[in-house]
Structure formats: C-alpha cells, structure tokens
C-alpha angles and dihedrals in degrees: 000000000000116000121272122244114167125054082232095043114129107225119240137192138174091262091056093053082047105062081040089058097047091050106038102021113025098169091069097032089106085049113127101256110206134165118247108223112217148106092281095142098172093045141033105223117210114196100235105200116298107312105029138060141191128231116204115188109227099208139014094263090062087060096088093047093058094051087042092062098041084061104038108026091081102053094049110040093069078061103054131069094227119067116246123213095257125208121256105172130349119212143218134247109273159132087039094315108130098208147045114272137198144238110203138174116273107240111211116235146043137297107261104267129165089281089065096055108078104111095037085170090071096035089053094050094048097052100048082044086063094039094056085043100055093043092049092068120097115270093184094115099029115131111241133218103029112101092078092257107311113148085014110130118282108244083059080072106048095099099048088050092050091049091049099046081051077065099054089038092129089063114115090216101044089113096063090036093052089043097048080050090053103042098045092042089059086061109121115284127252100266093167122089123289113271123197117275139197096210101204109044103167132135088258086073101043124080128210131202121181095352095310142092113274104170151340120229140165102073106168099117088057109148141113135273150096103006081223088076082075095052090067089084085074108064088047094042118037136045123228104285092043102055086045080062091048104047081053096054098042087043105204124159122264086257094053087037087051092047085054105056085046087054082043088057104032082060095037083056091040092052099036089044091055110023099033080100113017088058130352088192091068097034087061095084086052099044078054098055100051098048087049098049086044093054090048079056097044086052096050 
C-alpha cells in the first residue's frame, strides 16, 4: 500500500485496483499492478503493465483534477512539444473505493532530480519552450476557478500565506521570509487575459530521459490565470545561474518575474508548513524555493 499522507486520504493497494479492473475494465485485469513509488501527494500511481497506468485520488479535494484531465488532456497535448500522460479509461467508484479514477498512458523516464541538471541551459530553454507553448493556446473555452487558486491574483492569497507563516514561527529567519513575501506579492497585478496553466510545475511532475526533458504529468491542478503561477518551478529547480538562463528563455517583465518568485514562496511556505514533518523528502523542494527566494532578496 502506498504510503499515507493526509489525515482524509482513502487508502489504496494493488488488490484494490485489482477487483476495480476485473470489474470496470476486464481486458487489463491480468496486467502486472505495481506501486509507483514517488512524491505524488493528490493521487496514489499504480504501474499497469507496461503502457498504462492508474491514478487514485488520495482525498476528496484531488477528485476534480482527475476528471479535468480526462476532458482537456487530449486537446492540448497535440499542441505541446513534451508528451502528456494522456487518458485511456476513467473508472467508476467501486469495490469500496468512494471516487472516479483514472487509466492513463505510462510515460517512459524519471522525475527531474540534481543528476538531470547538468546542462541547466538546455533544461532552462526547454522548460520555458513548453511554458510559451502551453500560454499561447487559446484559453477562450477553458473552464475557470477550478484549479484551487492557482494563477488567481495574489492578494487573494495573503491569508492562506500568513496562516501559513504563523505555522513556520520558530524559524530563525520568519521575519525575511514574511517580508520577501511581502514585498514580491505587492508587484502589479496581471491585467492581461487568463493563459493555461499547469498549476503545479516542480521537478516532482516533469520527467527526464538521457539528460533531457521527456514529459510533463500530474495535471490535476490544470486551469487558467496569471502566466506568473508558472514561474514558481524556478525558485525549487534551478540554482542562480540557471534560473538566470531560464528567466532569459521564457522572457516576462520584472512585474510578472516578481509575481513568480511570490508564487515560488507562497508554495515553498505551503509545502514546508504541511509536509516539514509528514514527510522531509516532499518538503525539500520547498525548503529549495525559500532559500532561493531569500538569496534573490539578499542580492537586490
């Protein structure tokens, strides 16, 4: 059984993907079932074989994500240069199992770590590639509000974030990380239209193969919004130099830059302040993100 995060979090296994297979979906019931092993904290991911592979939201809130990519994955992945784990069935509640689940496509790599990032140039490049591609279509029929506020305006954050910066009060540094909070989230405000938006850009949802990336997955914050949402993934991948290189490649303004690295902290804080003692190993990007935004700050 994968482990449990969330004090709400339905608990999964093979043989429960099993008994859902035989009775939902019969032609991959003999499948090899196996646990994937990762920082996937909305949904529990079961290897299906080779090709396939099976999404099982954790808690109630992770529902809406799975049904959002089995409608929109597959009108916006012919439009993208990195392959998206595209849906292949979605099933139904069952066999004791509260929520819809999903069968997706098996997207061959690994989730971006340090060893990836030797040539951050090309890294950098590639990623902001992926992110212009993904803004520049058009937004016109996407649904809005669903994504759980990311890419919503800032200020619509500032009470989550100080609740949240109550949480992390016994660190020595909580002054200079409430005040580059402060400071980044008072940028000017996205006055332009709502552009697509992954949500949740981190190393954790992009695959690498051979030093490059191969894919990006774990779209179930999918919306619309403010383009800087997308931005966050800097502060928690690369180092100085690289995300030099990357603000470069994906070319914003300073405002929509500064709004960035605020959408990099508020979900440094959100990740540190839940996951510092459930699980070190997910709180390190986050633990990433504010050191670095603190560093940007130090250097001003």
């Amino acid at each position: 059984m994968d482990p449990m995060m969330h004090d709400d979090e339905v608990p999964t296994d093979a043989a429960l993907i099993r008994r859902l297979l035989v009775a939902q979906f019969p032609q991959w019931a003999d499948l090899a079932i196996e646990p994937v092993r990762g920082d996937g904290t909305d949904n529990a991911m079961y290897r299906l074989g080779d090709a396939l592979a099976v999404r099982m939201p954790r808690r109630p809130g992770a529902v809406a994500g799975i049904e959002r990519e089995q409608v929109w994955l597959p009108r916006l992945a012919p439009q993208l240069p990195l392959p998206l784990p595209l849906p292949a069935a979605m099933g139904a509640p069952g066999e004791g199992y509260p929520w819809p689940w999903s069968v997706c496509r098996w997207l061959e790599g690994e989730t971006l770590a340090p060893e990836h990032l030797a040539d951050t140039g090309r890294l950098a490049s590639d990623l902001a590639g992926f992110i212009r591609a993904l803004q520049a279509i058009d937004a016109g029929d996407a649904p809005r509000g669903f994504n759980q506020g990311r890419g919503a305006p800032l200020r619509g954050w500032r009470a989550t974030i100080g609740e949240r910066l109550s949480w992390l009060a016994d660190l020595e540094n909580i002054g200079a990380i409430t005040a580059a909070w402060e400071a980044d989230a008072a940028a000017a405000a996205w006055d332009g239209a709502p552009v697509w938006l992954h949500g949740d850009l981190s190393a954790g949802n992009l695959l690498a193969r051979e030093g490059q990336l191969s894919g990006v997955i774990d779209w179930g914050l999918l919306g619309v919004g403010d383009p800087a949402c997308e931005l966050q993934v800097a502060w928690s991948l690369f180092d100085a130099p690289g995300r030099a290189a990357f603000r470069d490649a994906v070319a914003v303004d300073t405002a929509t830059w500064t709004r960035g690295r605020a959408w990099g902290l508020a979900m440094g804080v959100l990740n540190v302040s839940y996951y510092r003692e459930r699980s070190p190993a997910i709180a390190a990007p986050g633990w990433r993100a504010i050191e670095a935004v603190l560093a940007d700050h130090a250097r001003r």
